[in-house]
């Protein structure tokens, strides 16, 4: 039986992102035990490193990623003398870039700051028709639904 020291397990996995301080003891263990300990040590290190260094985007909420994304938007529609109904259309949601810089006093003395920003906007829509039960009969209503989304300049009104 080949004897290995447990100290060799610690040197198998360098972790440059973490500063670990530990008290290491030198004990003699068997070859299969050393492999098993190395395996579990690797599992633990990988588990913790993924928890701290990977920021996954939730697949159910893709809008949390940078950019402007098409998402479903549900709401209750209430029209006088008609049945209230719930409708889902497409909307745009996300995070777009913006920044502000000091303006040049020579070129724009009345404007000390120049702001440049983009907002998440609907770029193209399509009509979505819905039949609604109303007091005077069935009515066909048309709503807009986003087809494409993009970061685009923001308007100040």
PDB file of C-alpha atoms in Angstrom:
ATOM      1  CA  UNK A   1       0.000   0.000   0.000  1.00  0.00           C
ATOM      2  CA  UNK A   2       1.415   3.386  -1.027  1.00  0.00           C
ATOM      3  CA  UNK A   3       1.251   6.037   1.650  1.00  0.00           C
ATOM      4  CA  UNK A   4       0.358   9.632   0.708  1.00  0.00           C
ATOM      5  CA  UNK A   5       0.270  12.718   2.804  1.00  0.00           C
ATOM      6  CA  UNK A   6      -2.917  14.758   3.021  1.00  0.00           C
ATOM      7  CA  UNK A   7      -0.883  17.928   2.369  1.00  0.00           C
ATOM      8  CA  UNK A   8      -0.666  16.972  -1.320  1.00  0.00           C
ATOM      9  CA  UNK A   9      -4.438  17.366  -1.712  1.00  0.00           C
ATOM     10  CA  UNK A  10      -4.279  21.053  -0.885  1.00  0.00           C
ATOM     11  CA  UNK A  11      -1.687  21.684  -3.592  1.00  0.00           C
ATOM     12  CA  UNK A  12      -3.873  20.036  -6.269  1.00  0.00           C
ATOM     13  CA  UNK A  13      -6.296  22.958  -6.442  1.00  0.00           C
ATOM     14  CA  UNK A  14      -4.794  26.438  -6.486  1.00  0.00           C
ATOM     15  CA  UNK A  15      -7.420  29.060  -5.724  1.00  0.00           C
ATOM     16  CA  UNK A  16      -6.077  32.472  -6.792  1.00  0.00           C
ATOM     17  CA  UNK A  17      -9.402  34.182  -5.995  1.00  0.00           C
ATOM     18  CA  UNK A  18      -9.471  33.111  -2.377  1.00  0.00           C
ATOM     19  CA  UNK A  19      -6.977  33.654   0.382  1.00  0.00           C
ATOM     20  CA  UNK A  20      -7.226  30.698   2.675  1.00  0.00           C
ATOM     21  CA  UNK A  21      -5.498  30.344   5.978  1.00  0.00           C
ATOM     22  CA  UNK A  22      -5.426  26.872   7.389  1.00  0.00           C
ATOM     23  CA  UNK A  23      -3.536  24.747   9.828  1.00  0.00           C
ATOM     24  CA  UNK A  24      -2.246  21.721   7.940  1.00  0.00           C
ATOM     25  CA  UNK A  25      -1.409  18.500   9.678  1.00  0.00           C
ATOM     26  CA  UNK A  26       0.703  15.783   8.173  1.00  0.00           C
ATOM     27  CA  UNK A  27      -0.909  12.362   8.425  1.00  0.00           C
ATOM     28  CA  UNK A  28      -0.322   9.217   6.427  1.00  0.00           C
ATOM     29  CA  UNK A  29      -3.325   7.882   4.515  1.00  0.00           C
ATOM     30  CA  UNK A  30      -3.880   5.241   1.839  1.00  0.00           C
ATOM     31  CA  UNK A  31      -3.884   5.927  -1.926  1.00  0.00           C
ATOM     32  CA  UNK A  32      -7.643   5.372  -2.383  1.00  0.00           C
ATOM     33  CA  UNK A  33      -8.421   7.575   0.624  1.00  0.00           C
ATOM     34  CA  UNK A  34      -6.248  10.339  -0.839  1.00  0.00           C
ATOM     35  CA  UNK A  35      -8.136  10.154  -4.145  1.00  0.00           C
ATOM     36  CA  UNK A  36     -11.492  10.225  -2.374  1.00  0.00           C
ATOM     37  CA  UNK A  37     -10.475  13.235  -0.275  1.00  0.00           C
ATOM     38  CA  UNK A  38      -9.141  15.012  -3.379  1.00  0.00           C
ATOM     39  CA  UNK A  39     -12.438  14.357  -5.175  1.00  0.00           C
ATOM     40  CA  UNK A  40     -14.581  15.743  -2.347  1.00  0.00           C
ATOM     41  CA  UNK A  41     -12.247  18.701  -1.885  1.00  0.00           C
ATOM     42  CA  UNK A  42     -12.617  19.464  -5.606  1.00  0.00           C
ATOM     43  CA  UNK A  43     -16.421  19.203  -5.395  1.00  0.00           C
ATOM     44  CA  UNK A  44     -16.522  21.619  -2.463  1.00  0.00           C
ATOM     45  CA  UNK A  45     -14.156  24.155  -4.062  1.00  0.00           C
ATOM     46  CA  UNK A  46     -16.040  24.115  -7.376  1.00  0.00           C
ATOM     47  CA  UNK A  47     -19.386  24.476  -5.584  1.00  0.00           C
ATOM     48  CA  UNK A  48     -18.235  27.491  -3.614  1.00  0.00           C
ATOM     49  CA  UNK A  49     -16.414  29.111  -6.529  1.00  0.00           C
ATOM     50  CA  UNK A  50     -19.550  28.891  -8.698  1.00  0.00           C
ATOM     51  CA  UNK A  51     -21.619  30.460  -5.942  1.00  0.00           C
ATOM     52  CA  UNK A  52     -19.320  33.481  -5.712  1.00  0.00           C
ATOM     53  CA  UNK A  53     -17.988  34.011  -9.222  1.00  0.00           C
ATOM     54  CA  UNK A  54     -20.814  33.049 -11.570  1.00  0.00           C
ATOM     55  CA  UNK A  55     -23.816  35.350 -11.923  1.00  0.00           C
ATOM     56  CA  UNK A  56     -26.370  33.443 -13.936  1.00  0.00           C
ATOM     57  CA  UNK A  57     -29.233  35.215 -15.645  1.00  0.00           C
ATOM     58  CA  UNK A  58     -32.488  33.648 -14.607  1.00  0.00           C
ATOM     59  CA  UNK A  59     -33.981  31.892 -17.635  1.00  0.00           C
ATOM     60  CA  UNK A  60     -37.448  32.978 -16.500  1.00  0.00           C
ATOM     61  CA  UNK A  61     -36.360  36.640 -16.411  1.00  0.00           C
ATOM     62  CA  UNK A  62     -34.122  37.275 -19.443  1.00  0.00           C
ATOM     63  CA  UNK A  63     -34.723  41.011 -19.157  1.00  0.00           C
ATOM     64  CA  UNK A  64     -32.293  41.109 -16.215  1.00  0.00           C
ATOM     65  CA  UNK A  65     -29.421  40.758 -18.702  1.00  0.00           C
ATOM     66  CA  UNK A  66     -27.999  43.966 -20.231  1.00  0.00           C
ATOM     67  CA  UNK A  67     -29.940  45.201 -23.237  1.00  0.00           C
ATOM     68  CA  UNK A  68     -33.584  45.580 -24.220  1.00  0.00           C
ATOM     69  CA  UNK A  69     -35.642  42.393 -24.423  1.00  0.00           C
ATOM     70  CA  UNK A  70     -39.128  41.409 -25.569  1.00  0.00           C
ATOM     71  CA  UNK A  71     -41.196  40.077 -22.661  1.00  0.00           C
ATOM     72  CA  UNK A  72     -44.800  39.100 -22.069  1.00  0.00           C
ATOM     73  CA  UNK A  73     -46.960  41.715 -20.367  1.00  0.00           C
ATOM     74  CA  UNK A  74     -50.292  40.685 -18.805  1.00  0.00           C
ATOM     75  CA  UNK A  75     -52.955  43.059 -17.559  1.00  0.00           C
ATOM     76  CA  UNK A  76     -56.665  43.225 -16.814  1.00  0.00           C
ATOM     77  CA  UNK A  77     -58.656  45.236 -19.361  1.00  0.00           C
ATOM     78  CA  UNK A  78     -61.819  46.971 -18.201  1.00  0.00           C
ATOM     79  CA  UNK A  79     -64.023  48.620 -20.828  1.00  0.00           C
ATOM     80  CA  UNK A  80     -67.367  50.189 -19.829  1.00  0.00           C
ATOM     81  CA  UNK A  81     -70.336  47.885 -20.525  1.00  0.00           C
ATOM     82  CA  UNK A  82     -68.034  44.944 -21.388  1.00  0.00           C
ATOM     83  CA  UNK A  83     -66.733  41.913 -19.509  1.00  0.00           C
ATOM     84  CA  UNK A  84     -63.377  42.476 -17.788  1.00  0.00           C
ATOM     85  CA  UNK A  85     -60.721  40.274 -19.370  1.00  0.00           C
ATOM     86  CA  UNK A  86     -57.045  39.506 -18.937  1.00  0.00           C
ATOM     87  CA  UNK A  87     -54.747  39.988 -21.906  1.00  0.00           C
ATOM     88  CA  UNK A  88     -51.086  39.276 -22.573  1.00  0.00           C
ATOM     89  CA  UNK A  89     -49.160  41.130 -25.250  1.00  0.00           C
ATOM     90  CA  UNK A  90     -45.455  41.666 -25.822  1.00  0.00           C
ATOM     91  CA  UNK A  91     -43.635  44.583 -24.233  1.00  0.00           C
ATOM     92  CA  UNK A  92     -39.983  45.628 -23.946  1.00  0.00           C
ATOM     93  CA  UNK A  93     -37.978  45.603 -20.742  1.00  0.00           C
ATOM     94  CA  UNK A  94     -34.310  45.832 -19.865  1.00  0.00           C
ATOM     95  CA  UNK A  95     -31.283  47.944 -19.074  1.00  0.00           C
ATOM     96  CA  UNK A  96     -29.760  50.379 -21.557  1.00  0.00           C
ATOM     97  CA  UNK A  97     -26.661  52.530 -21.293  1.00  0.00           C
ATOM     98  CA  UNK A  98     -26.657  56.168 -20.198  1.00  0.00           C
ATOM     99  CA  UNK A  99     -24.069  58.620 -18.957  1.00  0.00           C
ATOM    100  CA  UNK A 100     -23.491  62.302 -18.180  1.00  0.00           C
ATOM    101  CA  UNK A 101     -20.394  64.431 -18.749  1.00  0.00           C
ATOM    102  CA  UNK A 102     -19.535  68.038 -17.894  1.00  0.00           C
ATOM    103  CA  UNK A 103     -20.269  70.315 -20.849  1.00  0.00           C
ATOM    104  CA  UNK A 104     -17.693  72.652 -22.298  1.00  0.00           C
ATOM    105  CA  UNK A 105     -18.357  76.134 -20.863  1.00  0.00           C
ATOM    106  CA  UNK A 106     -17.267  77.695 -24.172  1.00  0.00           C
ATOM    107  CA  UNK A 107     -19.714  75.788 -26.387  1.00  0.00           C
ATOM    108  CA  UNK A 108     -22.716  75.400 -24.046  1.00  0.00           C
ATOM    109  CA  UNK A 109     -22.465  77.862 -21.125  1.00  0.00           C
ATOM    110  CA  UNK A 110     -26.175  77.526 -20.288  1.00  0.00           C
ATOM    111  CA  UNK A 111     -25.952  73.736 -20.025  1.00  0.00           C
ATOM    112  CA  UNK A 112     -23.352  72.633 -17.443  1.00  0.00           C
ATOM    113  CA  UNK A 113     -23.975  68.904 -17.983  1.00  0.00           C
ATOM    114  CA  UNK A 114     -24.502  66.935 -21.169  1.00  0.00           C
ATOM    115  CA  UNK A 115     -26.555  63.786 -20.638  1.00  0.00           C
ATOM    116  CA  UNK A 116     -26.700  61.000 -23.141  1.00  0.00           C
ATOM    117  CA  UNK A 117     -29.068  58.146 -22.541  1.00  0.00           C
ATOM    118  CA  UNK A 118     -30.783  55.250 -24.146  1.00  0.00           C
ATOM    119  CA  UNK A 119     -34.058  53.723 -23.042  1.00  0.00           C
ATOM    120  CA  UNK A 120     -35.579  50.340 -23.740  1.00  0.00           C
ATOM    121  CA  UNK A 121     -38.089  51.001 -26.541  1.00  0.00           C
ATOM    122  CA  UNK A 122     -40.550  49.152 -28.745  1.00  0.00           C
ATOM    123  CA  UNK A 123     -39.204  49.475 -32.290  1.00  0.00           C
ATOM    124  CA  UNK A 124     -41.927  47.604 -34.182  1.00  0.00           C
ATOM    125  CA  UNK A 125     -45.452  46.491 -33.259  1.00  0.00           C
ATOM    126  CA  UNK A 126     -48.126  44.206 -34.612  1.00  0.00           C
ATOM    127  CA  UNK A 127     -51.889  44.351 -34.052  1.00  0.00           C
ATOM    128  CA  UNK A 128     -53.522  41.771 -31.801  1.00  0.00           C
ATOM    129  CA  UNK A 129     -57.299  41.453 -32.154  1.00  0.00           C
ATOM    130  CA  UNK A 130     -59.517  40.349 -29.277  1.00  0.00           C
ATOM    131  CA  UNK A 131     -63.255  39.642 -29.226  1.00  0.00           C
ATOM    132  CA  UNK A 132     -64.944  41.020 -26.107  1.00  0.00           C
ATOM    133  CA  UNK A 133     -68.436  40.329 -24.766  1.00  0.00           C
ATOM    134  CA  UNK A 134     -70.234  43.640 -24.248  1.00  0.00           C
ATOM    135  CA  UNK A 135     -73.819  44.663 -23.427  1.00  0.00           C
ATOM    136  CA  UNK A 136     -74.455  45.645 -27.062  1.00  0.00           C
ATOM    137  CA  UNK A 137     -72.902  42.415 -28.442  1.00  0.00           C
ATOM    138  CA  UNK A 138     -69.454  41.136 -29.283  1.00  0.00           C
ATOM    139  CA  UNK A 139     -66.910  43.848 -30.085  1.00  0.00           C
ATOM    140  CA  UNK A 140     -63.542  43.322 -31.762  1.00  0.00           C
ATOM    141  CA  UNK A 141     -60.782  45.409 -30.197  1.00  0.00           C
ATOM    142  CA  UNK A 142     -57.227  45.843 -31.461  1.00  0.00           C
ATOM    143  CA  UNK A 143     -54.195  46.177 -29.182  1.00  0.00           C
ATOM    144  CA  UNK A 144     -50.533  46.681 -30.070  1.00  0.00           C
ATOM    145  CA  UNK A 145     -47.917  44.055 -29.241  1.00  0.00           C
ATOM    146  CA  UNK A 146     -44.138  44.477 -29.506  1.00  0.00           C
ATOM    147  CA  UNK A 147     -42.400  42.644 -32.337  1.00  0.00           C
ATOM    148  CA  UNK A 148     -38.900  44.008 -31.758  1.00  0.00           C
ATOM    149  CA  UNK A 149     -37.137  45.917 -28.991  1.00  0.00           C
ATOM    150  CA  UNK A 150     -33.962  47.973 -28.841  1.00  0.00           C
ATOM    151  CA  UNK A 151     -32.056  50.493 -26.772  1.00  0.00           C
ATOM    152  CA  UNK A 152     -32.856  53.844 -28.380  1.00  0.00           C
ATOM    153  CA  UNK A 153     -32.425  57.505 -27.462  1.00  0.00           C
ATOM    154  CA  UNK A 154     -34.674  58.709 -24.646  1.00  0.00           C
ATOM    155  CA  UNK A 155     -37.019  61.610 -25.249  1.00  0.00           C
ATOM    156  CA  UNK A 156     -37.678  64.273 -22.659  1.00  0.00           C
ATOM    157  CA  UNK A 157     -41.188  65.735 -23.024  1.00  0.00           C
TER     158      UNK A 157
END
